Coordinates of C-alpha atoms in Angstrom, one line a residue:
M1 CA -80.8 62.8 -7.9
N2 CA -77.1 61.8 -8.0
L3 CA -74.3 63.7 -10.8
N4 CA -74.3 60.6 -13.0
E5 CA -79.1 60.4 -13.3
Q6 CA -78.6 64.3 -13.5
M7 CA -75.9 64.0 -16.4
Q8 CA -77.7 61.6 -17.9
Q9 CA -80.7 63.5 -18.2
V10 CA -78.2 66.4 -19.5
L11 CA -77.3 64.8 -22.6
S12 CA -80.6 62.8 -23.8
G13 CA -81.3 65.8 -25.0
A14 CA -84.0 66.9 -22.4
M15 CA -84.4 70.5 -20.6
Y16 CA -82.5 69.6 -17.3
N17 CA -82.3 72.3 -14.2
D18 CA -79.4 73.7 -15.4
L19 CA -79.3 75.1 -11.2
T20 CA -77.8 72.2 -9.1
P21 CA -75.6 71.8 -6.6
E22 CA -74.6 67.8 -8.5
L23 CA -74.1 70.9 -11.7
N24 CA -71.8 73.3 -10.5
K25 CA -69.5 71.6 -9.2
A26 CA -68.7 69.8 -11.8
R27 CA -68.1 72.8 -13.0
Q28 CA -66.2 73.4 -10.7
N29 CA -64.5 70.1 -11.4
A30 CA -64.2 71.0 -14.9
L31 CA -62.6 74.4 -14.0
I32 CA -59.7 72.8 -11.6
L33 CA -58.1 70.8 -14.0
T34 CA -59.0 73.2 -16.7
N35 CA -56.5 75.8 -14.6
E36 CA -53.7 73.2 -14.5
Y37 CA -53.6 72.2 -18.0
N38 CA -53.2 75.7 -18.6
A39 CA -50.6 76.4 -16.9
S40 CA -48.5 73.2 -17.3
Y41 CA -47.9 75.3 -20.6
G42 CA -44.6 74.0 -21.8
R43 CA -44.4 71.0 -19.8
P44 CA -43.7 67.8 -21.0
Q45 CA -47.3 66.3 -23.0
A46 CA -47.3 63.5 -21.7
E47 CA -48.0 65.3 -18.2
R48 CA -49.5 68.2 -20.5
E49 CA -52.3 64.9 -21.6
A50 CA -52.7 63.0 -18.3
V51 CA -55.0 66.5 -17.1
L52 CA -57.1 65.9 -20.3
K53 CA -57.4 62.3 -19.0
R54 CA -58.5 63.4 -15.8
L55 CA -61.0 66.0 -17.7
F56 CA -62.6 65.0 -20.8
N57 CA -63.5 61.2 -21.3
S58 CA -61.2 60.2 -23.8
I59 CA -58.6 61.2 -25.6
G60 CA -56.0 59.8 -28.3
E61 CA -52.1 60.9 -29.2
Q62 CA -50.5 63.7 -29.3
V63 CA -53.8 66.2 -28.1
H64 CA -52.4 69.5 -27.9
F65 CA -54.2 73.2 -27.1
E66 CA -52.6 76.3 -26.6
P67 CA -54.3 78.4 -23.8
N68 CA -56.4 79.2 -22.9
L69 CA -58.7 75.8 -22.7
R70 CA -62.2 75.9 -21.3
C71 CA -65.0 73.3 -20.7
E72 CA -68.0 73.3 -19.0
F73 CA -67.7 69.8 -18.0
G74 CA -65.0 68.0 -19.5
S75 CA -66.0 64.6 -19.1
N76 CA -68.7 65.1 -22.1
I77 CA -66.1 65.7 -24.8
S78 CA -63.8 62.7 -26.5
I79 CA -61.0 63.7 -29.1
G80 CA -59.4 61.2 -31.7
S81 CA -55.9 61.9 -32.0
Y82 CA -53.3 64.4 -33.5
F83 CA -55.6 67.6 -32.6
F84 CA -54.5 70.6 -32.2
A85 CA -56.8 74.1 -31.2
N86 CA -54.9 77.4 -30.9
F87 CA -55.6 79.8 -28.4
D88 CA -59.0 80.7 -26.4
C89 CA -60.9 77.4 -27.2
I90 CA -65.1 77.6 -25.4
L91 CA -66.1 74.0 -25.5
L92 CA -69.6 74.3 -23.6
D93 CA -69.4 70.0 -23.5
C94 CA -72.7 69.6 -21.7
G95 CA -74.6 67.6 -24.7
G96 CA -71.8 65.7 -25.6
I97 CA -68.6 67.0 -27.7
E98 CA -67.2 64.3 -30.0
I99 CA -64.1 64.9 -32.6
G100 CA -62.3 62.2 -34.8
D101 CA -59.0 62.7 -35.5
H102 CA -56.3 64.9 -36.7
V103 CA -58.3 68.1 -36.6
L104 CA -57.6 71.6 -36.6
F105 CA -58.9 74.4 -34.6
G106 CA -58.2 77.8 -35.4
P107 CA -57.5 80.1 -31.8
R108 CA -61.1 81.4 -30.2
V109 CA -63.3 78.7 -31.4
G110 CA -66.4 77.7 -29.8
I111 CA -68.9 75.3 -29.3
Y112 CA -72.1 75.4 -27.8
T113 CA -74.0 72.1 -27.3
A114 CA -76.5 73.6 -24.4
N115 CA -79.5 76.1 -24.9
H116 CA -81.5 78.0 -22.4
A117 CA -85.2 77.5 -22.8
A118 CA -87.4 80.0 -24.5
D119 CA -89.8 80.7 -21.8
A120 CA -88.4 83.1 -20.3
Y121 CA -89.6 81.9 -16.7
E122 CA -88.3 78.5 -17.2
R123 CA -85.5 79.9 -17.8
I124 CA -84.2 81.6 -15.2
H125 CA -85.0 79.0 -13.3
G126 CA -82.4 77.0 -14.7
G127 CA -84.5 75.6 -17.8
C128 CA -81.8 74.3 -20.4
Y129 CA -80.6 71.4 -23.2
A130 CA -78.8 70.2 -24.7
K131 CA -77.9 68.7 -28.6
P132 CA -74.1 66.4 -28.9
V133 CA -71.7 68.3 -32.0
K134 CA -70.2 65.7 -33.6
I135 CA -66.7 66.8 -36.2
G136 CA -65.5 63.9 -37.9
S137 CA -61.5 63.3 -38.7
N138 CA -58.9 65.7 -41.7
V139 CA -61.8 68.7 -40.5
W140 CA -60.2 72.0 -40.7
V141 CA -61.9 74.6 -38.3
G142 CA -60.9 78.3 -39.1
A143 CA -60.6 81.3 -36.4
G144 CA -63.9 83.0 -34.8
V145 CA -65.8 79.9 -35.5
H146 CA -68.8 78.5 -33.4
I147 CA -70.0 75.4 -33.9
N148 CA -74.1 75.9 -32.6
Q149 CA -75.9 72.7 -30.8
G150 CA -76.6 69.9 -32.7
V151 CA -74.5 69.8 -35.9
T152 CA -72.3 67.7 -37.4
I153 CA -69.5 68.2 -39.2
G154 CA -68.2 65.4 -42.0
E155 CA -64.9 64.4 -42.7
N156 CA -62.3 66.4 -44.0
S157 CA -64.3 69.6 -44.0
I158 CA -62.8 73.7 -43.6
I159 CA -64.7 75.8 -41.9
G160 CA -63.8 79.7 -43.2
S161 CA -62.8 82.2 -40.1
G162 CA -65.8 83.7 -38.5
S163 CA -68.0 82.0 -39.5
V164 CA -71.2 80.8 -37.1
V165 CA -72.6 77.1 -38.1
T166 CA -76.0 75.9 -37.4
R167 CA -76.5 72.9 -39.4
D168 CA -74.9 70.2 -40.6
I169 CA -71.6 70.5 -42.9
P170 CA -71.4 67.5 -45.0
A171 CA -67.6 65.6 -45.6
N172 CA -65.1 67.1 -48.1
V173 CA -66.4 70.9 -48.6
I174 CA -65.2 74.1 -48.0
A175 CA -68.2 75.9 -45.9
A176 CA -67.8 79.6 -44.7
G177 CA -70.0 82.7 -43.5
V178 CA -73.0 83.2 -41.2
P179 CA -74.9 81.0 -40.8
C180 CA -72.5 78.6 -42.1
R181 CA -73.0 77.4 -46.3
V182 CA -71.0 75.5 -47.7
I183 CA -69.2 76.8 -51.0
R184 CA -67.4 74.1 -52.8
S185 CA -66.0 70.8 -52.9
I186 CA -62.3 69.9 -52.3
T187 CA -62.0 68.8 -55.1
E188 CA -58.4 66.9 -56.9
A189 CA -57.9 70.1 -58.4
D190 CA -57.0 71.3 -54.6
K191 CA -53.9 69.2 -54.3
T192 CA -50.3 71.4 -54.4
G193 CA -48.6 68.4 -54.4
Y194 CA -47.2 69.0 -51.2
Q195 CA -44.9 65.7 -50.2
P196 CA -44.0 66.2 -45.9

């Protein structure tokens, strides 16, 4: 099975063999490109985005990661415009990651779309499965947040620092905790009158 066929199986949600030479080579390529991107810190934004365009499936305008960025494949990641991630972002993207526009990540945010098989024999022989993560536009994800496979975070929401997101979070809410849960809705009362 070639890399494209294997990647289709990975993205389908079916159990796949995580140890194939093709997937390992794709991971090595992602590591080379993330190292190149991390080393380009301080260079013109257009040069840095050119590396991301080679690494990711798609990006919008003004996409920026503070060093260090890490991802598994990169090719399963799509990010909208005006995205900023603070340092040490981890994107385990086997299941696919979609991020909207105007999204902010605090330091050490991790998205994990993959999981190992529960059965020990299957696990040690490379059995894995993956589910996508989707983050809507205008979302703020606080420092140290872990977002697990299969989760959707609705637009305009805020995820509090240190949270572990294990289920969908609706739009227009503040959510936090372990496991992450909705604390309250974001309302007109949250407007401060700030004018840029």
